[in-house]
PDB file of C-alpha atoms in Angstrom:
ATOM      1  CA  UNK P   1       0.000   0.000   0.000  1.00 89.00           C
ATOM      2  CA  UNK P   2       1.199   3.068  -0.899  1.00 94.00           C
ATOM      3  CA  UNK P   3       0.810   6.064   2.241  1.00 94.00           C
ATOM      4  CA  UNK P   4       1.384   9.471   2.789  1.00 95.00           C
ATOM      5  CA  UNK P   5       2.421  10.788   5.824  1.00 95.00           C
ATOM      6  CA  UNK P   6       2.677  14.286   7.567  1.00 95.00           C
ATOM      7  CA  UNK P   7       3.936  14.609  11.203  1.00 96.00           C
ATOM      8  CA  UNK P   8       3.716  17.911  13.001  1.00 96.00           C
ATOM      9  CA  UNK P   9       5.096  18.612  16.281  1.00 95.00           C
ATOM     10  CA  UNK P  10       5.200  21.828  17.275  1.00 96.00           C
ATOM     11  CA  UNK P  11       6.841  23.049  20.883  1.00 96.00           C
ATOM     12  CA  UNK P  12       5.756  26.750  22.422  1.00 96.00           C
ATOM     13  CA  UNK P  13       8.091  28.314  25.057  1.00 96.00           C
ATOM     14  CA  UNK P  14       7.029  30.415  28.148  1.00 94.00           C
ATOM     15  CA  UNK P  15       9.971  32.478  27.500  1.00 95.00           C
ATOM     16  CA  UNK P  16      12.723  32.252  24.050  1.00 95.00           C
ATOM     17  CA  UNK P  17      15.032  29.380  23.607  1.00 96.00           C
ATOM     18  CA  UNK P  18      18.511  31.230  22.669  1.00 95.00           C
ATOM     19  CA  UNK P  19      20.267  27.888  20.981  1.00 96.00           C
ATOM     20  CA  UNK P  20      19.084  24.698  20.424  1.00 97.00           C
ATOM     21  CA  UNK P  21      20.113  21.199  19.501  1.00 97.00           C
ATOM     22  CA  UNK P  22      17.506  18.513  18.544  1.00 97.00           C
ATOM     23  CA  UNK P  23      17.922  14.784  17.250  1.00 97.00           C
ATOM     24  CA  UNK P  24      15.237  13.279  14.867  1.00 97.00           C
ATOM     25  CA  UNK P  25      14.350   9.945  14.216  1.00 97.00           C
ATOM     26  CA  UNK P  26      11.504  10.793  11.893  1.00 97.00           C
ATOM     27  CA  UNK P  27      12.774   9.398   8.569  1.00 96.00           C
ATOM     28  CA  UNK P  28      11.072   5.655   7.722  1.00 97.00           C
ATOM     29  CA  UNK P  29      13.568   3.153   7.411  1.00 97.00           C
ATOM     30  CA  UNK P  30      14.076   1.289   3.778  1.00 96.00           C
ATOM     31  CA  UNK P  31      13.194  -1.892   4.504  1.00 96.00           C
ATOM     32  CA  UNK P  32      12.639  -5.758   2.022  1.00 95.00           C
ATOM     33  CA  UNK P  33       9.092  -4.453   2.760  1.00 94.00           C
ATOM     34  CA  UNK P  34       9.018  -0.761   2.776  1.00 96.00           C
ATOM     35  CA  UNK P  35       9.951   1.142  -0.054  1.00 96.00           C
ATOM     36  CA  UNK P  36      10.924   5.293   1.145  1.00 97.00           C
ATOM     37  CA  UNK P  37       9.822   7.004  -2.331  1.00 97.00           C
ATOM     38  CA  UNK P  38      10.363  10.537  -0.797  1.00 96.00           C
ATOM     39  CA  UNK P  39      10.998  12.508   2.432  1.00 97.00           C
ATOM     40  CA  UNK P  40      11.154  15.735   3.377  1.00 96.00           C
ATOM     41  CA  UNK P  41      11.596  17.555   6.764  1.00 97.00           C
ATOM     42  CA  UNK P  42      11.082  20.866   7.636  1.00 96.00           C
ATOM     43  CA  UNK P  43      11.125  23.023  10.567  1.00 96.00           C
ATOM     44  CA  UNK P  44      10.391  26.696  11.774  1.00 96.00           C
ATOM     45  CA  UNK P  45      12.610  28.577  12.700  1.00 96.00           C
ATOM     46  CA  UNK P  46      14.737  26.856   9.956  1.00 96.00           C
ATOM     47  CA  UNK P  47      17.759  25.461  11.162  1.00 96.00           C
ATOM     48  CA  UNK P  48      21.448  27.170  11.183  1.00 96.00           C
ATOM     49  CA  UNK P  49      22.469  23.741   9.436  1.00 96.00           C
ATOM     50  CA  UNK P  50      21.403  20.117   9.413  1.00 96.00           C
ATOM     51  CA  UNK P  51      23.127  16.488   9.470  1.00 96.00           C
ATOM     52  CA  UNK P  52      21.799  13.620   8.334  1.00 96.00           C
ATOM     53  CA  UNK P  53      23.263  10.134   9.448  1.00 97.00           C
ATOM     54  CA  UNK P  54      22.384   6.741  11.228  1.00 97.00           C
ATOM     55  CA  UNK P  55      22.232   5.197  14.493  1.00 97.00           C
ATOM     56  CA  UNK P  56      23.844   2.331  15.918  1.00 96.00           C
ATOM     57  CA  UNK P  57      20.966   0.530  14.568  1.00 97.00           C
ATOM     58  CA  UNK P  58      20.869   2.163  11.204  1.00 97.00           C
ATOM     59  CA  UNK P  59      17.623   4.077  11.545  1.00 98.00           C
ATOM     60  CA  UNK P  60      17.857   7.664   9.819  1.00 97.00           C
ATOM     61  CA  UNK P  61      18.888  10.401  12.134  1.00 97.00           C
ATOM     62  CA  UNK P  62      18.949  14.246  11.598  1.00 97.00           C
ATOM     63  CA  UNK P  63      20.646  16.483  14.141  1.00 97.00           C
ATOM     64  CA  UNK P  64      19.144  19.797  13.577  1.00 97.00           C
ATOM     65  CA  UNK P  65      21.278  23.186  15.122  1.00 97.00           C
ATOM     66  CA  UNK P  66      19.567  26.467  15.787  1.00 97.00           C
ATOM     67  CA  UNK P  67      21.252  29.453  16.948  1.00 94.00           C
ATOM     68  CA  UNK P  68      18.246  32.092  16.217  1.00 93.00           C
ATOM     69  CA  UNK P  69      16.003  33.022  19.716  1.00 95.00           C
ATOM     70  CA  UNK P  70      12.612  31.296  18.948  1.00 96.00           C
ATOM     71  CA  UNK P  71       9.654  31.282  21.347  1.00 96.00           C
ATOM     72  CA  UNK P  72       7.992  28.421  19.070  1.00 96.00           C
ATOM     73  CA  UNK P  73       9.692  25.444  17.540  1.00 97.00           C
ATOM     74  CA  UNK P  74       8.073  23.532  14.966  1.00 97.00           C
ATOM     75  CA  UNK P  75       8.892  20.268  12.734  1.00 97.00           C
ATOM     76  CA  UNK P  76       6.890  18.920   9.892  1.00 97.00           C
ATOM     77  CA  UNK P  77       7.725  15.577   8.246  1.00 97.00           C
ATOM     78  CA  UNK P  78       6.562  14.177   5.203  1.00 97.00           C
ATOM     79  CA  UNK P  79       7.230  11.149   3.111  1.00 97.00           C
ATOM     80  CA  UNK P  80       5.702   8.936   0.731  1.00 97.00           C
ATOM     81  CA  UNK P  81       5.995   5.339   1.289  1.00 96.00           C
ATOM     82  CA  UNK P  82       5.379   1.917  -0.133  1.00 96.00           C
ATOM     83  CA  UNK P  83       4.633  -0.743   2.496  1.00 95.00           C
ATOM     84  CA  UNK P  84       3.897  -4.707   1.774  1.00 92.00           C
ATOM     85  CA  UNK P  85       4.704  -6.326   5.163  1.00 92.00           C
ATOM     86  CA  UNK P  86       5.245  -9.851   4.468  1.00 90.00           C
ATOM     87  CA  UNK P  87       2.485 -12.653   5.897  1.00 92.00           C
ATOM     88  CA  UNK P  88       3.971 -14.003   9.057  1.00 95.00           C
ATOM     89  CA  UNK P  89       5.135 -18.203   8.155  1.00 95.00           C
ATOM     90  CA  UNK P  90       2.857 -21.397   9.413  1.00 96.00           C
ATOM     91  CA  UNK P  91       2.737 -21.658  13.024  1.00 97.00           C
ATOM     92  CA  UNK P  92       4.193 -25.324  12.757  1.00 96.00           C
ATOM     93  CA  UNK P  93       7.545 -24.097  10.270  1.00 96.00           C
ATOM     94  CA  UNK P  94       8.896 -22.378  13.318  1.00 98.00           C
ATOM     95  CA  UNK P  95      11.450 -23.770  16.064  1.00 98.00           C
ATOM     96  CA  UNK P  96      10.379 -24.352  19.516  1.00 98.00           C
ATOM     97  CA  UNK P  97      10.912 -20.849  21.336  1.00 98.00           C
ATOM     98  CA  UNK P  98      13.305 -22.651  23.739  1.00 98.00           C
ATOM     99  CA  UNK P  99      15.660 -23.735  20.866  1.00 98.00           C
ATOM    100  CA  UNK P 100      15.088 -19.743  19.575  1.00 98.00           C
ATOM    101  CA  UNK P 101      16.486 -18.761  23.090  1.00 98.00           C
ATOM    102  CA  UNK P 102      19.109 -21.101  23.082  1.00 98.00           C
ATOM    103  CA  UNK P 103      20.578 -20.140  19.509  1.00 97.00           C
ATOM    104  CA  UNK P 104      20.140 -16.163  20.127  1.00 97.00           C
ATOM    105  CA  UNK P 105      23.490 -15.299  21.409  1.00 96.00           C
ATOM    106  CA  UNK P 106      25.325 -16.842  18.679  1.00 95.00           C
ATOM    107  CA  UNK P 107      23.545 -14.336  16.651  1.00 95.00           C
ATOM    108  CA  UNK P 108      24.743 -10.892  16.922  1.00 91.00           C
ATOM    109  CA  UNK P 109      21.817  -9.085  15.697  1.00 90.00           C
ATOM    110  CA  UNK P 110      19.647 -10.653  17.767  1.00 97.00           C
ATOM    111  CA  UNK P 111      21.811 -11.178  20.805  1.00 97.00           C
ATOM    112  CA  UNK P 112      22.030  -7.447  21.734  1.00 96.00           C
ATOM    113  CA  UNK P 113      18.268  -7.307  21.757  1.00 98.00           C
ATOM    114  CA  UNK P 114      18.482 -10.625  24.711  1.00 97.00           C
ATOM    115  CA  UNK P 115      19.719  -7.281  27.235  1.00 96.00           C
ATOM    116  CA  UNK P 116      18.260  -5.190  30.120  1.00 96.00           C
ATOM    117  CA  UNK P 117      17.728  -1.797  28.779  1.00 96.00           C
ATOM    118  CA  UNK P 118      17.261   1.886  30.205  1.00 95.00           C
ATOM    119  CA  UNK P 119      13.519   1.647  30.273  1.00 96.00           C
ATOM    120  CA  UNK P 120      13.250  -2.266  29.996  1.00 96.00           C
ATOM    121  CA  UNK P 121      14.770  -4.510  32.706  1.00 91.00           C
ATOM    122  CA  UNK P 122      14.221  -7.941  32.602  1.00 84.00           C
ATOM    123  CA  UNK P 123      12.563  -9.203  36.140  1.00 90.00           C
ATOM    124  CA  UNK P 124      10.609 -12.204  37.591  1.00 95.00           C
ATOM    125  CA  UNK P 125       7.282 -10.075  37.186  1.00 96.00           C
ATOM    126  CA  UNK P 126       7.581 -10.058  33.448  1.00 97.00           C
ATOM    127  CA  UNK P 127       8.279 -13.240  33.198  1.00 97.00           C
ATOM    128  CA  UNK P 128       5.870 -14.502  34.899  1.00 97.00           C
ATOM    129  CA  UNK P 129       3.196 -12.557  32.940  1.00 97.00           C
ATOM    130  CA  UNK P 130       5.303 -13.861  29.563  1.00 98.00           C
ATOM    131  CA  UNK P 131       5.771 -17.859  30.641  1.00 98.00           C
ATOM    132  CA  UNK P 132       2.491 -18.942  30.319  1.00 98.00           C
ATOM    133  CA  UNK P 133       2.270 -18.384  26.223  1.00 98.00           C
ATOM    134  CA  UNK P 134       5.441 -20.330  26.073  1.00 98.00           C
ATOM    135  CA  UNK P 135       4.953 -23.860  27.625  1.00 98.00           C
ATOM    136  CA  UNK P 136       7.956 -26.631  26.806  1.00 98.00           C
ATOM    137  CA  UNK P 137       8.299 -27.075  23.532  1.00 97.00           C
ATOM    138  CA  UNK P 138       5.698 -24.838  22.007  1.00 98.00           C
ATOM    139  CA  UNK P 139       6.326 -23.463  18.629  1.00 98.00           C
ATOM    140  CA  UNK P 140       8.146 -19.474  18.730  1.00 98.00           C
ATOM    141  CA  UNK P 141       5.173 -18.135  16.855  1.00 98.00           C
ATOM    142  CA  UNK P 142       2.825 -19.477  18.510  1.00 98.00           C
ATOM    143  CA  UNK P 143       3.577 -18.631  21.967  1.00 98.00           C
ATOM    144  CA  UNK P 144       4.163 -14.941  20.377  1.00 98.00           C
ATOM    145  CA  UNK P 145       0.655 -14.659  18.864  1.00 98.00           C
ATOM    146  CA  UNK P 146      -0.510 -16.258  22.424  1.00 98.00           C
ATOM    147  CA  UNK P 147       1.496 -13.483  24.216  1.00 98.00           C
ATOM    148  CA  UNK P 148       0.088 -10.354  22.230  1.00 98.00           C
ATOM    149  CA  UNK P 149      -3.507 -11.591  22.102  1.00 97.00           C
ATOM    150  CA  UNK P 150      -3.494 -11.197  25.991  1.00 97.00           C
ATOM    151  CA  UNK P 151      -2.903  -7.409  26.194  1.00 96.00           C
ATOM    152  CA  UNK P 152      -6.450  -7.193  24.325  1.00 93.00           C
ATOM    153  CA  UNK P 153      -8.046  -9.165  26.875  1.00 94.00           C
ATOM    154  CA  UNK P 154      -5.657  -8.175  30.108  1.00 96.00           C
ATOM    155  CA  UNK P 155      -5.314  -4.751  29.809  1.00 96.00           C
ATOM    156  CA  UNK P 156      -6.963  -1.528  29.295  1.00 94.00           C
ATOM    157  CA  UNK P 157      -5.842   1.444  26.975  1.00 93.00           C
ATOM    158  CA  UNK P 158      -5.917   4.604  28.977  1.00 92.00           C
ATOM    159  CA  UNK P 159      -4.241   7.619  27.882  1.00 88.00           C
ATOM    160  CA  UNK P 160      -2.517   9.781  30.896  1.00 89.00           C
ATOM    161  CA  UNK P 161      -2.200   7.360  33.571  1.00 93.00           C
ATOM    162  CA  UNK P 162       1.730   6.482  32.596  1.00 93.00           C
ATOM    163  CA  UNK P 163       4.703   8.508  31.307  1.00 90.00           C
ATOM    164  CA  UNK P 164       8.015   7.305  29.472  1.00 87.00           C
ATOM    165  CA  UNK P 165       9.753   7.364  32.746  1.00 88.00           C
ATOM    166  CA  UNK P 166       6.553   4.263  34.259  1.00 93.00           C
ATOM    167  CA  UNK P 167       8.368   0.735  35.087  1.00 95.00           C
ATOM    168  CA  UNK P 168       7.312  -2.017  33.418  1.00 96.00           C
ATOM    169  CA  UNK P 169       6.145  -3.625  36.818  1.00 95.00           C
ATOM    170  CA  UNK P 170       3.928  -0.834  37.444  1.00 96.00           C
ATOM    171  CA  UNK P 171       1.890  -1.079  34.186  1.00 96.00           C
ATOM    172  CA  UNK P 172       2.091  -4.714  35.013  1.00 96.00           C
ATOM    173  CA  UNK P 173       0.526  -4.114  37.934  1.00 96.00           C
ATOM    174  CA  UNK P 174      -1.984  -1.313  36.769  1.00 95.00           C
ATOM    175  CA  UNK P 175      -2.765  -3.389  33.607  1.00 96.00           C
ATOM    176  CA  UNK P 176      -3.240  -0.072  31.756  1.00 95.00           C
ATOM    177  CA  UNK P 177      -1.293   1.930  29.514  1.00 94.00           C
ATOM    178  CA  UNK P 178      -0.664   2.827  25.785  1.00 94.00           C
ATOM    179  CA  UNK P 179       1.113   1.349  23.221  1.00 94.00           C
ATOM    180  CA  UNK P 180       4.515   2.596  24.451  1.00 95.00           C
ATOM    181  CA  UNK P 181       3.766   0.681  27.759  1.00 96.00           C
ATOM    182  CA  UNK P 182       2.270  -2.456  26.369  1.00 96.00           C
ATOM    183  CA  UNK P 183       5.569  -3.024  23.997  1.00 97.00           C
ATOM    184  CA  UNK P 184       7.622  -2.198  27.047  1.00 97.00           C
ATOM    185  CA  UNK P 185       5.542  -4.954  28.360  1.00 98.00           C
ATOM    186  CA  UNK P 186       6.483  -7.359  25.478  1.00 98.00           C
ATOM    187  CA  UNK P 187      10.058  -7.053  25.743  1.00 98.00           C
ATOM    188  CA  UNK P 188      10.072  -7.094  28.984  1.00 98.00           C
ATOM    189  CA  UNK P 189       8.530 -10.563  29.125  1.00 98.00           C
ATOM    190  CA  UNK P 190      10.643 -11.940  26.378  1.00 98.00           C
ATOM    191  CA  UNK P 191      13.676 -11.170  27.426  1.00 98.00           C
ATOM    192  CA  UNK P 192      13.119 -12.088  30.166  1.00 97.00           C
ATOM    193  CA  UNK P 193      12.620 -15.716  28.651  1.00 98.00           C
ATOM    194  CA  UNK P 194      15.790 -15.075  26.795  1.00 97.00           C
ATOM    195  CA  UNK P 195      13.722 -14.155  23.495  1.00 98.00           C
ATOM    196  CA  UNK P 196      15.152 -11.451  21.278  1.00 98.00           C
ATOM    197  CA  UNK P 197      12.970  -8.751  20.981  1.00 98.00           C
ATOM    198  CA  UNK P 198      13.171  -4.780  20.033  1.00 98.00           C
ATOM    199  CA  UNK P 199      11.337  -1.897  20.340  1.00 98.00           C
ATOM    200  CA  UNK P 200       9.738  -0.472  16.617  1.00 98.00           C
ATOM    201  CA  UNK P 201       8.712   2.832  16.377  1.00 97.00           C
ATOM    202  CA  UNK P 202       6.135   3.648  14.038  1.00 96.00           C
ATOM    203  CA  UNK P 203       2.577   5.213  12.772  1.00 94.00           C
ATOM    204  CA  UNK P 204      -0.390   3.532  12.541  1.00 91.00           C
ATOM    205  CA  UNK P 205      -3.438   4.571  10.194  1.00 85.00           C
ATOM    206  CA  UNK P 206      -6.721   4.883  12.107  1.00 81.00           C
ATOM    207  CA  UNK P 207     -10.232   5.119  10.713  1.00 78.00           C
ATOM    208  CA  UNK P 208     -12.901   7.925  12.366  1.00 72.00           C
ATOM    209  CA  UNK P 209     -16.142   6.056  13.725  1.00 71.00           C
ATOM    210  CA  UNK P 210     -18.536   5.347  11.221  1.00 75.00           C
ATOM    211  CA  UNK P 211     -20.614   8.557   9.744  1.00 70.00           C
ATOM    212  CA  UNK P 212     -17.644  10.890  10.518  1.00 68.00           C
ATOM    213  CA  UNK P 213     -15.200  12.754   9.016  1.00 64.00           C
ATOM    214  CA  UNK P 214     -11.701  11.756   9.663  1.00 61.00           C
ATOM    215  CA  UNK P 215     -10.044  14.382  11.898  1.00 53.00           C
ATOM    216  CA  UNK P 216      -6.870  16.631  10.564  1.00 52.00           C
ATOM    217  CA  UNK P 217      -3.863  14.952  12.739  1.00 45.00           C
ATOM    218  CA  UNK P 218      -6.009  12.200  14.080  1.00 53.00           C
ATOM    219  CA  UNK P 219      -3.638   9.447  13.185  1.00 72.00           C
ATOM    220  CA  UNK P 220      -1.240   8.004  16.025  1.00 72.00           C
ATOM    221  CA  UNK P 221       3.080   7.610  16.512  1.00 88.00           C
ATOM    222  CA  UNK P 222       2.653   4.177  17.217  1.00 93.00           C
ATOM    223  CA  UNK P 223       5.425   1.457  18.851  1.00 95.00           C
ATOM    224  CA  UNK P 224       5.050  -2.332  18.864  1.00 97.00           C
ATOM    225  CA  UNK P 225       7.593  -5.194  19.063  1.00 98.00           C
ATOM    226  CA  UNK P 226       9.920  -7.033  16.324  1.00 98.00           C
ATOM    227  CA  UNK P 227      10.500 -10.138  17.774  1.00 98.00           C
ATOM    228  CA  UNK P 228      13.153 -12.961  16.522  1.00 98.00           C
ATOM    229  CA  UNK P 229      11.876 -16.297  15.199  1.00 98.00           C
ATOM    230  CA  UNK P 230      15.410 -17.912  14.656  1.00 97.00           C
ATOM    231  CA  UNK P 231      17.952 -18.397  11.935  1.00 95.00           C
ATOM    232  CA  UNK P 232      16.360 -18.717   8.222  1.00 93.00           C
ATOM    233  CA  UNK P 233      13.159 -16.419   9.587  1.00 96.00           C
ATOM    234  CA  UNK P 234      14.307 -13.624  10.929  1.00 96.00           C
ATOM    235  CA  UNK P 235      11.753 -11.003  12.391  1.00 97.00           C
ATOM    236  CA  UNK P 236       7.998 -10.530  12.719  1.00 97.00           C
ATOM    237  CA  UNK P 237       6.139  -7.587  13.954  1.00 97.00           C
ATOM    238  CA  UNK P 238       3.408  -7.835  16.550  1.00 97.00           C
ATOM    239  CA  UNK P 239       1.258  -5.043  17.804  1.00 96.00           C
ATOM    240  CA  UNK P 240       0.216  -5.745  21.092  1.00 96.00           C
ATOM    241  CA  UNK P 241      -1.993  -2.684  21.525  1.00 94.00           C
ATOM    242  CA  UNK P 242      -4.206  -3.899  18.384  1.00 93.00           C
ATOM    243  CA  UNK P 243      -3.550  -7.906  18.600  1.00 95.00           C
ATOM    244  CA  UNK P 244      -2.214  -7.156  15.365  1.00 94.00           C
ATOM    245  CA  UNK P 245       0.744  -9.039  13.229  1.00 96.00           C
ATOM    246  CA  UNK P 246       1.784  -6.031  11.497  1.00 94.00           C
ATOM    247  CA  UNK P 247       0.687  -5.464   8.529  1.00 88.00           C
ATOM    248  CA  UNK P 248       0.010  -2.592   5.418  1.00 86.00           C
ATOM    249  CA  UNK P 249      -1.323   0.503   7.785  1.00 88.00           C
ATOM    250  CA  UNK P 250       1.809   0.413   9.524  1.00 93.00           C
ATOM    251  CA  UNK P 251       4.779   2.551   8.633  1.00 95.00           C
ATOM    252  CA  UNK P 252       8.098   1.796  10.259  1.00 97.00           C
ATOM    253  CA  UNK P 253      10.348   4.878  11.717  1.00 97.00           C
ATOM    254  CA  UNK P 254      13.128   2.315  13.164  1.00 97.00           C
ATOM    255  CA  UNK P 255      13.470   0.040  16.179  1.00 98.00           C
ATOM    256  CA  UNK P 256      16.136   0.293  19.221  1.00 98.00           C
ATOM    257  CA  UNK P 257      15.905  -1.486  22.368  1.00 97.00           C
ATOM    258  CA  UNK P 258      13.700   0.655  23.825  1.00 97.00           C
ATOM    259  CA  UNK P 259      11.535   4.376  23.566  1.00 96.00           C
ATOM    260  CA  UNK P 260      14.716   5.951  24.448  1.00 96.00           C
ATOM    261  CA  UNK P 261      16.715   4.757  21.486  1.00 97.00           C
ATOM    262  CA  UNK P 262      14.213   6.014  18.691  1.00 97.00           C
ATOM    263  CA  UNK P 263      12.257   9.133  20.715  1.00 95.00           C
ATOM    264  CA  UNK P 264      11.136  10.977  17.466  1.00 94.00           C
ATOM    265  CA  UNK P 265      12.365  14.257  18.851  1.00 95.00           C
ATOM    266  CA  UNK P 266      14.328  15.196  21.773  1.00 93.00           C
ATOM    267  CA  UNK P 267      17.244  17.964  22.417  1.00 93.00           C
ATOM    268  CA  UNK P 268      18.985  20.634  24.050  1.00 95.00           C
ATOM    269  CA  UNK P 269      17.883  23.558  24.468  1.00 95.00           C
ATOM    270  CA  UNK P 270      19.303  27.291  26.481  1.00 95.00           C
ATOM    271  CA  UNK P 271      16.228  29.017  27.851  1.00 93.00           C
ATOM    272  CA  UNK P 272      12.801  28.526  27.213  1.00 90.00           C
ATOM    273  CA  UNK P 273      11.365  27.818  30.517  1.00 90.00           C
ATOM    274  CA  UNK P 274       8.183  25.798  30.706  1.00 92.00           C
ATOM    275  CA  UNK P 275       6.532  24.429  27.422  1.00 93.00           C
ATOM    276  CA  UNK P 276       3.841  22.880  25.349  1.00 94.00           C
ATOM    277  CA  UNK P 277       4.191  20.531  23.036  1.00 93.00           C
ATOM    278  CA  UNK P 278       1.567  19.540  20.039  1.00 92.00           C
ATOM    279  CA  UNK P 279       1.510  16.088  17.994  1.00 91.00           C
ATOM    280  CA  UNK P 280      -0.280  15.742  15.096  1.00 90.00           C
ATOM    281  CA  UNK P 281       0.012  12.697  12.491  1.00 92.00           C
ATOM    282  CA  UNK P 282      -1.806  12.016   9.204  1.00 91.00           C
ATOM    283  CA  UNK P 283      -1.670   8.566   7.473  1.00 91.00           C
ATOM    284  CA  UNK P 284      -3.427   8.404   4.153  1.00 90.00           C
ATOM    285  CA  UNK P 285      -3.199   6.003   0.967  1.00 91.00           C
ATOM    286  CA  UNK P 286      -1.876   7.925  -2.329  1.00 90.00           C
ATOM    287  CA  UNK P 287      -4.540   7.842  -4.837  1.00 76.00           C
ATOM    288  CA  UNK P 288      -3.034   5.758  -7.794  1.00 58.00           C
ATOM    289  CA  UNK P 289      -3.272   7.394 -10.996  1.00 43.00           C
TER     290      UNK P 289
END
């Protein structure tokens, strides 16, 4: 399917910022399955200069400098891309998750994703929550559809009740969240059974209740999990906020071990005081010609 997106996220400062420095992971990754046609960022005040690079896990940064006072900082990014997730393999072609675990560290891709991280520790907690969707022997995929079927039916999306900085045994606990929490969730619990697993960073194209126009900016900055299936099979992406395997209404940004290694936007800033900051994301298919 071929999308368009536009994200807008504008910050406004109680007082002026005198210098800034801000890092952006806001340029979809080229992927086997996603194809970046075009991309384009933009920002007000415009930038003294701007770098473009990659991170250690090869998702596109930009480092934008600005050196003019602003009271209002705004970023706008658009691209055009061409997504055809592949259909996840039978159930029954993949290894038993134990044998997954077992053959992870011999894999460096995979292994570094097997690790505690900032905002994901492994812990009893999650693994308890994780072990029963993998008895002995049962098949990787399986136990990973299992596992992110049960946020559906075990938890409850609330907005404003967490921030980036919750632990992962406090949502546990709360069993409510949003999509940032429930991945943290995920990885949590499969590390935590030695699984490989990342964090993906993302949009996700939503549809306005029936009768309605959809909203300007009404579409979401979505996360969910890639999670290892072994040697020969690589990765599959599961949304555990939508019981979703991922699919063609999801555009990938890039993937790091946790929130903190792919935040869209954050920086440095001298002055500014206290601020607000505005999201707004549109995900529409391009009309083919």
């Amino acid at each position: 399917m071929l999308l368009r997106v536009r994200h807008v996220t504008s910050y406004a400062y109680g007082r002026p910022v005198d210098m800034a420095t801000h890092m952006l992971h806001l340029t979809p990754r080229a992927l086997p399955h996603q194809r970046v046609i075009s991309h384009r960022l933009d920002s007000t005040p415009a930038p003294a200069r701007i770098t473009h690079g990659e991170d250690h896990f090869g998702n596109g940064v930009a480092w934008m400098f600005l050196d003019d006072p602003h009271a209002r900082f705004e970023v706008v990014a658009r691209a055009v891309v061409d997504v055809s997730f592949p259909a996840p393999p039978p159930v029954e072609a993949t290894r038993p998750w134990e044998e997954v675990a077992a053959l992870a560290p011999r894999e460096p891709q995979a292994a570094e994703f097997t690790f505690d991280s900032p905002m994901v520790a492994a812990s009893a907690v999650a693994r308890d929550f994780a072990a029963p969707s993998f008895p002995p022997g049962r098949p990787i995929l399986a136990g990973l559809l299992d596992l992110n079927a049960r946020f559906r039916k075990e938890f409850r999306f609330r907005s404003g009740v967490t921030t980036i900085a919750t632990p992962v045994e406090e949502v546990l606990r709360r069993r409510e969240g949003v999509c940032q929490d429930y991945s943290h969730v995920m990885l949590a619990g499969l590390r935590s059974l030695g699984l490989p697993a990342r964090y993906v960073s993302g949009y996700l194209r939503t549809y306005p209740p029936p009768g309605q126009t959809k909203r300007q900016g009404a579409d979401m900055s979505h996360a969910w999990v890639g999670a290892w299936m072994g040697p020969g099979l690589g990765w599959i992406d599961l949304d555990p906020t939508n019981d979703l395997v991922v699919h063609e209404e999801h555009v990938v940004l890039g993937w790091g071990r946790d929130f903190g290694d792919v935040s869209p936007l954050r920086g440095v800033i001298l002055g500014g005081g206290r601020h607000t900051l505005e999201v707004g994301v549109d995900l529409e298919p391009v009309e083919e010609e």
